[in-house]
Amino acid sequence: MSRVLVGVKRVIDYAVKIRVKPDKSGVVTDGVKHSMNPFDEIAVEEAVRMKEKKLASEVIAVSCGPAQSQETLRTALAMGADRAIHVEISGPEYETLQPLHVAKILAKLSQDEKADLIIVGKQAIDDDSNQTAQMTAALLDWPQGTFASKIEKSDAGLTVTREIDGGLETVKTKMPAVISADLRLNEPRYATLPNIMKAKKKPMKKVSAKDLGVDLAARIKVISVEDPPVRQAGSIIPDVDTLVAKLKEGGHI
Amino acid sequence: MATAIVSSARQVGRLTSAARRLYSDVYPKITTHYTIHPRDKDPRWKDISMERVAEETDILIIGGGPAGMAAAIRARQIAEEKGAEVRVTLLEKAAEAGGHILSGACVDPIALNELIPDWKDKGAPMNTPVTSDKFGLLTKSGRIPIPVFPGLPNYNHGNYVVRLGHLVKWLSEQAEAVGAEVWPGCAGADLLFRDDGSLKGVATGDVGIAKDGSPKDMFERGMEFHSKITIFAEGCHGHLTKMVSNKYNLREKSEPQSYGIGLKELWEVAPENHKPGLVEHTIGWPLDKNTYGGSFIYHLNVEEGEAPLVATGFVVGLDYTNPYISPFREFQRFKLHPYIKPMFEGGTRIAYGARALVEGGWQCLPVPVFPGGCLAGDTAGFLNVPRIKGTHNAMKSGMLAAESAMELILSGEATHEQGVTPSTYEDKLRESYVYKELKQVRNCRPSFHTSLGLYGGVAYSAFSTMMRGKEPWTLSHGGADHAKLKPAKEYQPIEYPKPDGVITFDLLSSVALTGTNHEADQPPHLTLKDDSVPVKRNLGIFDGPEARFCPAGVYEFVPMETGEGQRLQINAQNCIHCKTCDIKDPSQNINWVVPEGGGGPAYNGM
């Protein structure tokens, strides 16, 4: 049976209206409602279902972030994860945390915890990077099944149905492997109160990136964050000649 | 003669089929919630186990606002003092503490000073002492200043402008620090009773019911909390309080409660318009003399480097009679007044929300105790209207409820087997400033109901304030708010200005700012006792007032797909839990029940 490592990220709740900070350095996060990245909920659900089907022996939830990331881990525990690891990263290091750092952390943890399956959401809804699963697989030299909408496990390995632009693609991989969860993989269960209460008793370990030997120096610098430009009103054009004239005017032809 | 009968029969036939087209008895089914369509008779629920996990606690508090948090803190303080093991559990339906809190707010610190005297050292977010008060009567193009001086209820020296959501979040941290359990994302949905009729506790809501009322794969039953004493602190017009009040006849001797709707926005304003500590109120325009209401503009202190912040809002008394009134649009057009508009020019609106407020005061107080529990805060109705303050009374009542509950628990009188009535709570309220204040100002709000409207109200309130409320009579509110709405044919539609997107805004972009969301696949929680009433009565007689008074665009009358007549569409996902519809529906057909926990607005410091 597998030991599954699931990565979960605390992000601004998807229904909240985002506001850009006046100094254009980022978005306002203070006091704003946060929740678990929706694709990570799907990842946790898949891992827990594997455990219920006896395809996995243990589910370990991991999150990289400040103290509040523990709330996200508690939700994962309430959904059925067995234990949690909080990689505490806060302040300026958290502001510049990038997928490469997280991938290195997940790779190291999977070795320490002897996990042979890593499942993460396909992307986080704040940075939309869609890189962590792929980088983790490369660092570990493990096969990857990204945008998974179905996972079947057998003794030989995994059969993963992937959502691609042309439709669905099925790949077979050996174990150990990295999966990234897409929307249609499953419908996550609720974290209900009795389970939330039980989750308070499940073990949560705190480590630092330094403990794991991961250097958090930023490789990418965010220069500015801006609102999309206000959409200009269109105008109805009476005939083709006017259209051509306007296009010439605007330097488009 | 025979031809006459036949032709008139044909006429009747034509009329009835026309009537059937316009008012078809085959209404699209809107309501699927189990409170209207019970599950024990529903074949889809035949094989579903309805067992619930149960936990015992000593004090159960429903609602995590100022009253609920103060009760939790006070109870645990007493437990610590007496060295007693007392479990205090608080359930809050918002996903995070403070998420559903909305208030002006200008707070009297009297209750917090008593509850946590070192609140300043502990970092309570009360950073804006009031420095000045302004009050004015707006006319269409001008403003008549009305002086505010010590002794008047709206004199705010010593009070603080706060972002109440942030204060409540801080209170929840204090509550957890003293050992109370705070569970956000948990909606109290059902009442539990003992055989002797006393309240045994509350069950949280079920999750995983589909929009059509059937069970989904991930259906899970809520859990039960059995308590010795349950304190309901749900805020204005709580849904469980409504059930409890009916069950125990708490409102037998009270006048029907009277309410207002308060809408609020947070603005980052240009620095030259920012006067931290300024508390400003207006009455008059855009409301006519017969519609109660007014505005507030509160300037907040901000940290270095933060944009200057102003909280502004508008209240409309829900006893209004004109069904064409849209409180949201009154608020928007208020900002266009020549005295008001300059404040917002060059500014950015960063938040919006709305909530009903309780205005009935003394005459509308229910009996606040019953076997097994009591009511605290705005759900009982302790807001002081002339002072425009309810937070201090809510907190004080929460503290007194906790004290009574702890007395009964520590003496062994309140047990899980036997529900006692915490009658000392009512005595404590009577001896405290909560009831004394409410009694003193009892005649102010009702004095606005005469034909002199606003002017009669202001004049009488001045008189009553001078008399310190000692006049030997008590004026009546004259009936429930929903009964005061008059038919649409007695009025003309109101021409509201179009939103300009800079100072005034449309409803849907405002709702987007609330961050509200609900699981889409669940029964609408705005339940209708009778699905045919909205079109037949609300639309037919009152021209659909719910589409106008809902500050979140939940109710829309849309053409039927078959092209004949209209139907009510309920956009339950937009709901911001303000409770106005349950209050003002002239047919009292709408019953607001709690949706899946965690749903609703995501206010940040409102």
Short mmCIF file of N, CA, C and O in Angstrom, two decimals, chain B residues 38-150:
data_model
loop_
_atom_site.label_atom_id
_atom_site.label_comp_id
_atom_site.label_asym_id
_atom_site.label_seq_id
_atom_site.Cartn_x
_atom_site.Cartn_y
_atom_site.Cartn_z
N PRO B 38 -41.20 18.11 4.52
CA PRO B 38 -40.51 17.24 5.48
C PRO B 38 -39.98 15.97 4.83
O PRO B 38 -40.59 15.41 3.92
N ARG B 39 -38.82 15.54 5.34
CA ARG B 39 -38.15 14.39 4.74
C ARG B 39 -38.73 13.06 5.16
O ARG B 39 -38.55 12.05 4.49
N ASP B 40 -39.47 13.06 6.32
CA ASP B 40 -39.97 11.75 6.76
C ASP B 40 -41.06 11.23 5.82
O ASP B 40 -41.36 10.04 5.82
N LYS B 41 -41.63 12.13 4.99
CA LYS B 41 -42.64 11.65 4.03
C LYS B 41 -42.06 11.56 2.62
O LYS B 41 -42.76 11.29 1.66
N ASP B 42 -40.77 11.86 2.50
CA ASP B 42 -40.15 11.96 1.17
C ASP B 42 -39.47 10.65 0.80
O ASP B 42 -38.53 10.22 1.49
N PRO B 43 -39.93 9.96 -0.25
CA PRO B 43 -39.37 8.64 -0.59
C PRO B 43 -37.87 8.66 -0.88
O PRO B 43 -37.19 7.65 -0.69
N ARG B 44 -37.33 9.82 -1.30
CA ARG B 44 -35.91 9.87 -1.60
C ARG B 44 -35.07 9.71 -0.34
O ARG B 44 -33.88 9.40 -0.40
N TRP B 45 -35.69 9.95 0.83
CA TRP B 45 -34.94 9.89 2.08
C TRP B 45 -35.18 8.60 2.85
O TRP B 45 -34.74 8.42 3.98
N LYS B 46 -35.89 7.66 2.18
CA LYS B 46 -36.32 6.44 2.87
C LYS B 46 -35.16 5.70 3.53
O LYS B 46 -35.27 5.28 4.66
N ASP B 47 -34.05 5.55 2.79
CA ASP B 47 -32.99 4.68 3.30
C ASP B 47 -31.84 5.45 3.94
O ASP B 47 -30.79 4.88 4.19
N ILE B 48 -32.03 6.73 4.15
CA ILE B 48 -30.92 7.53 4.67
C ILE B 48 -30.99 7.54 6.20
O ILE B 48 -32.04 7.81 6.78
N SER B 49 -29.86 7.26 6.82
CA SER B 49 -29.83 7.30 8.28
C SER B 49 -29.83 8.74 8.75
O SER B 49 -29.03 9.55 8.30
N MET B 50 -30.74 9.07 9.66
CA MET B 50 -30.84 10.43 10.16
C MET B 50 -30.25 10.55 11.56
O MET B 50 -30.53 11.49 12.29
N GLU B 51 -29.42 9.58 11.92
CA GLU B 51 -28.77 9.62 13.23
C GLU B 51 -27.81 10.80 13.31
O GLU B 51 -27.15 11.13 12.32
N ARG B 52 -27.70 11.38 14.50
CA ARG B 52 -26.74 12.47 14.66
C ARG B 52 -25.79 12.16 15.81
O ARG B 52 -26.21 11.61 16.84
N VAL B 53 -24.52 12.55 15.64
CA VAL B 53 -23.56 12.49 16.74
C VAL B 53 -23.95 13.56 17.75
O VAL B 53 -24.37 14.65 17.36
N ALA B 54 -23.81 13.25 19.04
CA ALA B 54 -24.17 14.24 20.06
C ALA B 54 -22.99 14.49 20.99
O ALA B 54 -22.24 13.59 21.30
N GLU B 55 -22.84 15.76 21.37
CA GLU B 55 -21.80 16.14 22.34
C GLU B 55 -22.47 16.90 23.46
O GLU B 55 -23.44 17.61 23.22
N GLU B 56 -21.91 16.77 24.65
CA GLU B 56 -22.46 17.53 25.76
C GLU B 56 -21.55 18.72 26.05
O GLU B 56 -20.33 18.60 26.03
N THR B 57 -22.18 19.84 26.32
CA THR B 57 -21.42 21.01 26.75
C THR B 57 -22.21 21.66 27.87
O THR B 57 -23.38 21.34 28.08
N ASP B 58 -21.56 22.55 28.61
CA ASP B 58 -22.28 23.18 29.71
C ASP B 58 -23.08 24.38 29.22
O ASP B 58 -24.29 24.47 29.42
N ILE B 59 -22.36 25.30 28.55
CA ILE B 59 -23.06 26.47 28.00
C ILE B 59 -22.88 26.46 26.48
O ILE B 59 -21.75 26.39 25.99
N LEU B 60 -23.99 26.50 25.77
CA LEU B 60 -23.94 26.56 24.31
C LEU B 60 -24.36 27.96 23.90
O LEU B 60 -25.40 28.45 24.33
N ILE B 61 -23.52 28.60 23.07
CA ILE B 61 -23.84 29.95 22.61
C ILE B 61 -24.01 29.91 21.10
O ILE B 61 -23.14 29.41 20.38
N ILE B 62 -25.16 30.41 20.62
CA ILE B 62 -25.41 30.41 19.19
C ILE B 62 -25.17 31.82 18.67
O ILE B 62 -25.93 32.73 18.97
N GLY B 63 -24.12 32.00 17.90
CA GLY B 63 -23.83 33.32 17.34
C GLY B 63 -22.56 33.90 17.90
O GLY B 63 -22.42 34.05 19.12
N GLY B 64 -21.65 34.26 17.02
CA GLY B 64 -20.35 34.79 17.45
C GLY B 64 -20.21 36.27 17.14
O GLY B 64 -19.27 36.69 16.49
N GLY B 65 -21.15 37.06 17.62
CA GLY B 65 -21.03 38.51 17.49
C GLY B 65 -20.63 39.07 18.85
O GLY B 65 -20.19 38.33 19.73
N PRO B 66 -20.77 40.39 19.05
CA PRO B 66 -20.35 40.96 20.34
C PRO B 66 -21.05 40.30 21.53
O PRO B 66 -20.39 40.02 22.54
N ALA B 67 -22.36 40.02 21.43
CA ALA B 67 -23.07 39.43 22.57
C ALA B 67 -22.56 38.02 22.86
O ALA B 67 -22.25 37.66 23.99
N GLY B 68 -22.48 37.21 21.81
CA GLY B 68 -22.05 35.82 21.99
C GLY B 68 -20.63 35.72 22.51
O GLY B 68 -20.33 34.95 23.42
N MET B 69 -19.74 36.51 21.94
CA MET B 69 -18.34 36.47 22.38
C MET B 69 -18.21 36.95 23.82
O MET B 69 -17.48 36.36 24.62
N ALA B 70 -18.96 38.03 24.16
CA ALA B 70 -18.89 38.53 25.53
C ALA B 70 -19.40 37.47 26.50
O ALA B 70 -18.83 37.28 27.59
N ALA B 71 -20.45 36.76 26.12
CA ALA B 71 -20.98 35.70 26.98
C ALA B 71 -19.95 34.60 27.17
O ALA B 71 -19.72 34.11 28.28
N ALA B 72 -19.30 34.20 26.08
CA ALA B 72 -18.31 33.13 26.16
C ALA B 72 -17.15 33.53 27.06
O ALA B 72 -16.72 32.75 27.93
N ILE B 73 -16.67 34.76 26.87
CA ILE B 73 -15.53 35.23 27.67
C ILE B 73 -15.92 35.31 29.14
O ILE B 73 -15.20 34.82 30.03
N ARG B 74 -17.09 35.90 29.41
CA ARG B 74 -17.50 36.09 30.81
C ARG B 74 -17.68 34.75 31.50
O ARG B 74 -17.26 34.57 32.65
N ALA B 75 -18.30 33.80 30.80
CA ALA B 75 -18.53 32.48 31.42
C ALA B 75 -17.21 31.83 31.79
O ALA B 75 -17.04 31.29 32.89
N ARG B 76 -16.25 31.89 30.88
CA ARG B 76 -14.96 31.26 31.15
C ARG B 76 -14.18 32.02 32.23
O ARG B 76 -13.44 31.42 32.99
N GLN B 77 -14.37 33.36 32.29
CA GLN B 77 -13.72 34.14 33.36
C GLN B 77 -14.21 33.65 34.71
O GLN B 77 -13.44 33.45 35.65
N ILE B 78 -15.54 33.46 34.81
CA ILE B 78 -16.12 33.01 36.08
C ILE B 78 -15.64 31.61 36.41
O ILE B 78 -15.31 31.28 37.56
N ALA B 79 -15.56 30.75 35.38
CA ALA B 79 -15.09 29.38 35.60
C ALA B 79 -13.68 29.39 36.16
O ALA B 79 -13.35 28.66 37.11
N GLU B 80 -12.82 30.24 35.58
CA GLU B 80 -11.44 30.36 36.05
C GLU B 80 -11.41 30.83 37.50
O GLU B 80 -10.71 30.27 38.34
N GLU B 81 -12.20 31.88 37.79
CA GLU B 81 -12.26 32.45 39.15
C GLU B 81 -12.61 31.38 40.17
O GLU B 81 -12.03 31.31 41.25
N LYS B 82 -13.64 30.58 39.80
CA LYS B 82 -14.13 29.61 40.78
C LYS B 82 -13.39 28.28 40.69
O LYS B 82 -13.72 27.34 41.40
N GLY B 83 -12.43 28.20 39.77
CA GLY B 83 -11.71 26.94 39.61
C GLY B 83 -12.63 25.81 39.17
O GLY B 83 -12.44 24.65 39.54
N ALA B 84 -13.63 26.14 38.37
CA ALA B 84 -14.59 25.11 37.97
C ALA B 84 -14.35 24.67 36.54
O ALA B 84 -13.91 25.44 35.70
N GLU B 85 -14.66 23.39 36.26
CA GLU B 85 -14.55 22.86 34.90
C GLU B 85 -15.87 23.12 34.20
O GLU B 85 -16.85 22.42 34.46
N VAL B 86 -15.90 24.13 33.36
CA VAL B 86 -17.15 24.42 32.65
C VAL B 86 -16.83 24.53 31.16
O VAL B 86 -15.98 25.31 30.76
N ARG B 87 -17.55 23.72 30.37
CA ARG B 87 -17.29 23.73 28.93
C ARG B 87 -18.20 24.77 28.28
O ARG B 87 -19.42 24.75 28.47
N VAL B 88 -17.60 25.68 27.52
CA VAL B 88 -18.37 26.72 26.82
C VAL B 88 -18.13 26.55 25.32
O VAL B 88 -16.99 26.55 24.86
N THR B 89 -19.20 26.33 24.57
CA THR B 89 -19.10 26.10 23.13
C THR B 89 -19.87 27.17 22.39
O THR B 89 -21.03 27.43 22.69
N LEU B 90 -19.23 27.79 21.41
CA LEU B 90 -19.88 28.85 20.63
C LEU B 90 -19.92 28.42 19.16
O LEU B 90 -18.90 28.03 18.60
N LEU B 91 -21.10 28.50 18.54
CA LEU B 91 -21.25 28.16 17.13
C LEU B 91 -21.50 29.42 16.33
O LEU B 91 -22.36 30.23 16.69
N GLU B 92 -20.77 29.59 15.24
CA GLU B 92 -20.90 30.77 14.39
C GLU B 92 -21.03 30.33 12.95
O GLU B 92 -20.20 29.54 12.46
N LYS B 93 -22.05 30.84 12.23
CA LYS B 93 -22.29 30.34 10.87
C LYS B 93 -21.31 30.88 9.83
O LYS B 93 -21.14 30.27 8.77
N ALA B 94 -20.66 32.01 10.11
CA ALA B 94 -19.70 32.55 9.15
C ALA B 94 -18.46 31.66 9.11
O ALA B 94 -18.12 31.00 10.09
N ALA B 95 -17.77 31.68 7.95
CA ALA B 95 -16.58 30.82 7.82
C ALA B 95 -15.47 31.26 8.77
O ALA B 95 -14.66 30.45 9.21
N GLU B 96 -15.42 32.57 9.07
CA GLU B 96 -14.41 33.08 10.00
C GLU B 96 -15.08 34.05 10.96
O GLU B 96 -16.03 34.72 10.59
N ALA B 97 -14.57 34.12 12.20
CA ALA B 97 -15.16 35.04 13.17
C ALA B 97 -15.12 36.46 12.61
O ALA B 97 -14.10 36.91 12.12
N GLY B 98 -16.24 37.17 12.68
CA GLY B 98 -16.33 38.52 12.16
C GLY B 98 -16.80 38.58 10.72
O GLY B 98 -17.10 39.65 10.19
N GLY B 99 -16.90 37.42 10.06
CA GLY B 99 -17.25 37.38 8.65
C GLY B 99 -18.65 37.86 8.32
O GLY B 99 -18.91 38.29 7.20
N HIS B 100 -19.58 37.75 9.28
CA HIS B 100 -20.94 38.20 9.02
C HIS B 100 -21.30 39.45 9.81
O HIS B 100 -22.47 39.81 9.90
N ILE B 101 -20.29 40.10 10.41
CA ILE B 101 -20.55 41.26 11.25
C ILE B 101 -20.61 42.51 10.39
O ILE B 101 -19.72 42.74 9.56
N LEU B 102 -21.66 43.30 10.56
CA LEU B 102 -21.74 44.58 9.86
C LEU B 102 -22.39 45.61 10.78
O LEU B 102 -23.47 45.37 11.31
N SER B 103 -21.71 46.75 10.96
CA SER B 103 -22.24 47.78 11.84
C SER B 103 -21.53 49.06 11.49
O SER B 103 -20.50 49.04 10.84
N GLY B 104 -22.03 50.22 11.91
CA GLY B 104 -21.45 51.53 11.58
C GLY B 104 -19.94 51.61 11.75
O GLY B 104 -19.24 51.68 10.75
N ALA B 105 -19.27 51.52 12.90
CA ALA B 105 -19.91 51.50 14.20
C ALA B 105 -19.26 52.49 15.15
O ALA B 105 -18.04 52.64 15.13
N CYS B 106 -20.11 53.10 15.94
CA CYS B 106 -19.59 53.99 16.97
C CYS B 106 -19.96 53.35 18.31
O CYS B 106 -21.13 53.27 18.64
N VAL B 107 -18.96 52.86 19.02
CA VAL B 107 -19.21 51.98 20.15
C VAL B 107 -18.92 52.66 21.48
O VAL B 107 -17.90 53.34 21.64
N ASP B 108 -19.82 52.47 22.43
CA ASP B 108 -19.60 52.93 23.80
C ASP B 108 -18.77 51.85 24.50
O ASP B 108 -19.19 50.69 24.57
N PRO B 109 -17.58 52.19 25.00
CA PRO B 109 -16.70 51.14 25.55
C PRO B 109 -17.11 50.64 26.93
O PRO B 109 -16.40 49.82 27.51
N ILE B 110 -18.25 51.09 27.44
CA ILE B 110 -18.59 50.76 28.83
C ILE B 110 -18.57 49.25 29.10
O ILE B 110 -18.07 48.80 30.12
N ALA B 111 -19.11 48.45 28.16
CA ALA B 111 -19.16 47.01 28.41
C ALA B 111 -17.78 46.38 28.28
O ALA B 111 -17.38 45.54 29.10
N LEU B 112 -17.03 46.78 27.27
CA LEU B 112 -15.70 46.21 27.09
C LEU B 112 -14.78 46.59 28.25
O LEU B 112 -13.96 45.78 28.70
N ASN B 113 -14.94 47.82 28.77
CA ASN B 113 -14.14 48.24 29.92
C ASN B 113 -14.36 47.32 31.10
O ASN B 113 -13.45 47.06 31.89
N GLU B 114 -15.60 46.81 31.21
CA GLU B 114 -15.89 45.91 32.33
C GLU B 114 -15.40 44.49 32.03
O GLU B 114 -14.85 43.82 32.90
N LEU B 115 -15.58 44.06 30.80
CA LEU B 115 -15.25 42.68 30.45
C LEU B 115 -13.74 42.46 30.41
O LEU B 115 -13.21 41.51 30.99
N ILE B 116 -13.04 43.34 29.68
CA ILE B 116 -11.58 43.20 29.54
C ILE B 116 -10.97 44.58 29.77
O ILE B 116 -10.71 45.32 28.83
N PRO B 117 -10.76 44.98 31.04
CA PRO B 117 -10.30 46.35 31.33
C PRO B 117 -8.99 46.71 30.63
O PRO B 117 -8.79 47.85 30.28
N ASP B 118 -8.12 45.71 30.38
CA ASP B 118 -6.84 46.04 29.73
C ASP B 118 -6.91 45.78 28.24
O ASP B 118 -5.94 45.33 27.60
N TRP B 119 -8.08 46.10 27.64
CA TRP B 119 -8.25 45.79 26.21
C TRP B 119 -7.22 46.51 25.35
O TRP B 119 -6.80 46.01 24.31
N LYS B 120 -6.80 47.69 25.79
CA LYS B 120 -5.86 48.45 24.97
C LYS B 120 -4.51 47.74 24.92
O LYS B 120 -3.92 47.59 23.85
N ASP B 121 -4.04 47.27 26.09
CA ASP B 121 -2.77 46.55 26.12
C ASP B 121 -2.86 45.26 25.33
O ASP B 121 -1.89 44.79 24.76
N LYS B 122 -4.07 44.67 25.33
CA LYS B 122 -4.22 43.40 24.64
C LYS B 122 -4.42 43.59 23.14
O LYS B 122 -4.64 42.63 22.42
N GLY B 123 -4.36 44.84 22.69
CA GLY B 123 -4.38 45.07 21.26
C GLY B 123 -5.76 45.08 20.61
O GLY B 123 -5.89 44.80 19.43
N ALA B 124 -6.79 45.43 21.40
CA ALA B 124 -8.13 45.48 20.79
C ALA B 124 -8.14 46.55 19.69
O ALA B 124 -7.59 47.64 19.89
N PRO B 125 -8.72 46.25 18.54
CA PRO B 125 -8.72 47.23 17.45
C PRO B 125 -9.74 48.35 17.67
O PRO B 125 -10.69 48.51 16.91
N MET B 126 -9.53 49.14 18.76
CA MET B 126 -10.37 50.32 19.01
C MET B 126 -9.40 51.49 19.01
O MET B 126 -8.88 51.87 20.06
N ASN B 127 -9.14 52.03 17.82
CA ASN B 127 -8.07 53.01 17.68
C ASN B 127 -8.56 54.39 17.31
O ASN B 127 -7.75 55.26 17.02
N THR B 128 -9.86 54.58 17.26
CA THR B 128 -10.35 55.87 16.80
C THR B 128 -11.29 56.47 17.83
O THR B 128 -12.51 56.26 17.75
N PRO B 129 -10.77 57.18 18.82
CA PRO B 129 -11.67 57.87 19.75
C PRO B 129 -12.42 58.96 18.98
O PRO B 129 -11.84 59.61 18.10
N VAL B 130 -13.68 59.15 19.31
CA VAL B 130 -14.48 60.17 18.62
C VAL B 130 -13.95 61.54 19.02
O VAL B 130 -13.78 61.84 20.20
N THR B 131 -13.68 62.39 18.02
CA THR B 131 -13.18 63.74 18.31
C THR B 131 -14.25 64.79 18.10
O THR B 131 -14.21 65.85 18.72
N SER B 132 -15.20 64.53 17.19
CA SER B 132 -16.28 65.50 17.03
C SER B 132 -17.52 64.85 16.44
O SER B 132 -17.44 63.83 15.76
N ASP B 133 -18.65 65.46 16.72
CA ASP B 133 -19.96 64.99 16.24
C ASP B 133 -20.56 66.06 15.34
O ASP B 133 -20.55 67.23 15.71
N LYS B 134 -21.13 65.63 14.21
CA LYS B 134 -21.88 66.57 13.40
C LYS B 134 -23.23 65.95 13.05
O LYS B 134 -23.32 64.74 12.83
N PHE B 135 -24.25 66.79 13.02
CA PHE B 135 -25.59 66.29 12.74
C PHE B 135 -26.29 67.31 11.86
O PHE B 135 -26.18 68.52 12.08
N GLY B 136 -26.99 66.85 10.83
CA GLY B 136 -27.64 67.81 9.96
C GLY B 136 -28.90 67.24 9.33
O GLY B 136 -29.06 66.03 9.20
N LEU B 137 -29.80 68.15 8.94
CA LEU B 137 -31.00 67.76 8.21
C LEU B 137 -30.75 68.13 6.76
O LEU B 137 -30.52 69.30 6.45
N LEU B 138 -30.74 67.14 5.88
CA LEU B 138 -30.49 67.44 4.47
C LEU B 138 -31.79 67.81 3.78
O LEU B 138 -32.82 67.17 3.96
N THR B 139 -31.73 68.86 2.98
CA THR B 139 -32.83 69.17 2.07
C THR B 139 -32.34 68.79 0.69
O THR B 139 -31.21 68.34 0.54
N LYS B 140 -33.15 68.97 -0.33
CA LYS B 140 -32.76 68.50 -1.66
C LYS B 140 -31.39 69.03 -2.07
O LYS B 140 -30.59 68.32 -2.68
N SER B 141 -31.11 70.29 -1.75
CA SER B 141 -29.82 70.82 -2.19
C SER B 141 -29.01 71.42 -1.07
O SER B 141 -27.93 71.93 -1.30
N GLY B 142 -29.53 71.39 0.14
CA GLY B 142 -28.80 72.04 1.21
C GLY B 142 -28.77 71.20 2.47
O GLY B 142 -29.18 70.04 2.47
N ARG B 143 -28.25 71.84 3.52
CA ARG B 143 -28.15 71.13 4.79
C ARG B 143 -28.37 72.12 5.90
O ARG B 143 -27.80 73.21 5.92
N ILE B 144 -29.23 71.75 6.86
CA ILE B 144 -29.46 72.58 8.04
C ILE B 144 -28.75 71.91 9.19
O ILE B 144 -29.14 70.82 9.61
N PRO B 145 -27.70 72.53 9.72
CA PRO B 145 -26.98 71.88 10.82
C PRO B 145 -27.84 71.86 12.08
O PRO B 145 -28.61 72.80 12.33
N ILE B 146 -27.75 70.78 12.81
CA ILE B 146 -28.44 70.66 14.10
C ILE B 146 -27.37 70.44 15.15
O ILE B 146 -26.57 69.50 15.04
N PRO B 147 -27.32 71.30 16.16
CA PRO B 147 -26.21 71.19 17.11
C PRO B 147 -26.27 69.92 17.94
O PRO B 147 -27.34 69.41 18.25
N VAL B 148 -25.07 69.39 18.24
CA VAL B 148 -24.95 68.23 19.12
C VAL B 148 -24.17 68.68 20.34
O VAL B 148 -23.07 69.20 20.21
N PHE B 149 -24.74 68.50 21.51
CA PHE B 149 -24.03 68.93 22.72
C PHE B 149 -24.24 67.88 23.81
O PHE B 149 -25.10 67.00 23.69
N PRO B 150 -23.39 67.97 24.86
CA PRO B 150 -23.49 66.95 25.93
C PRO B 150 -24.92 66.85 26.45
O PRO B 150 -25.60 67.85 26.62
#
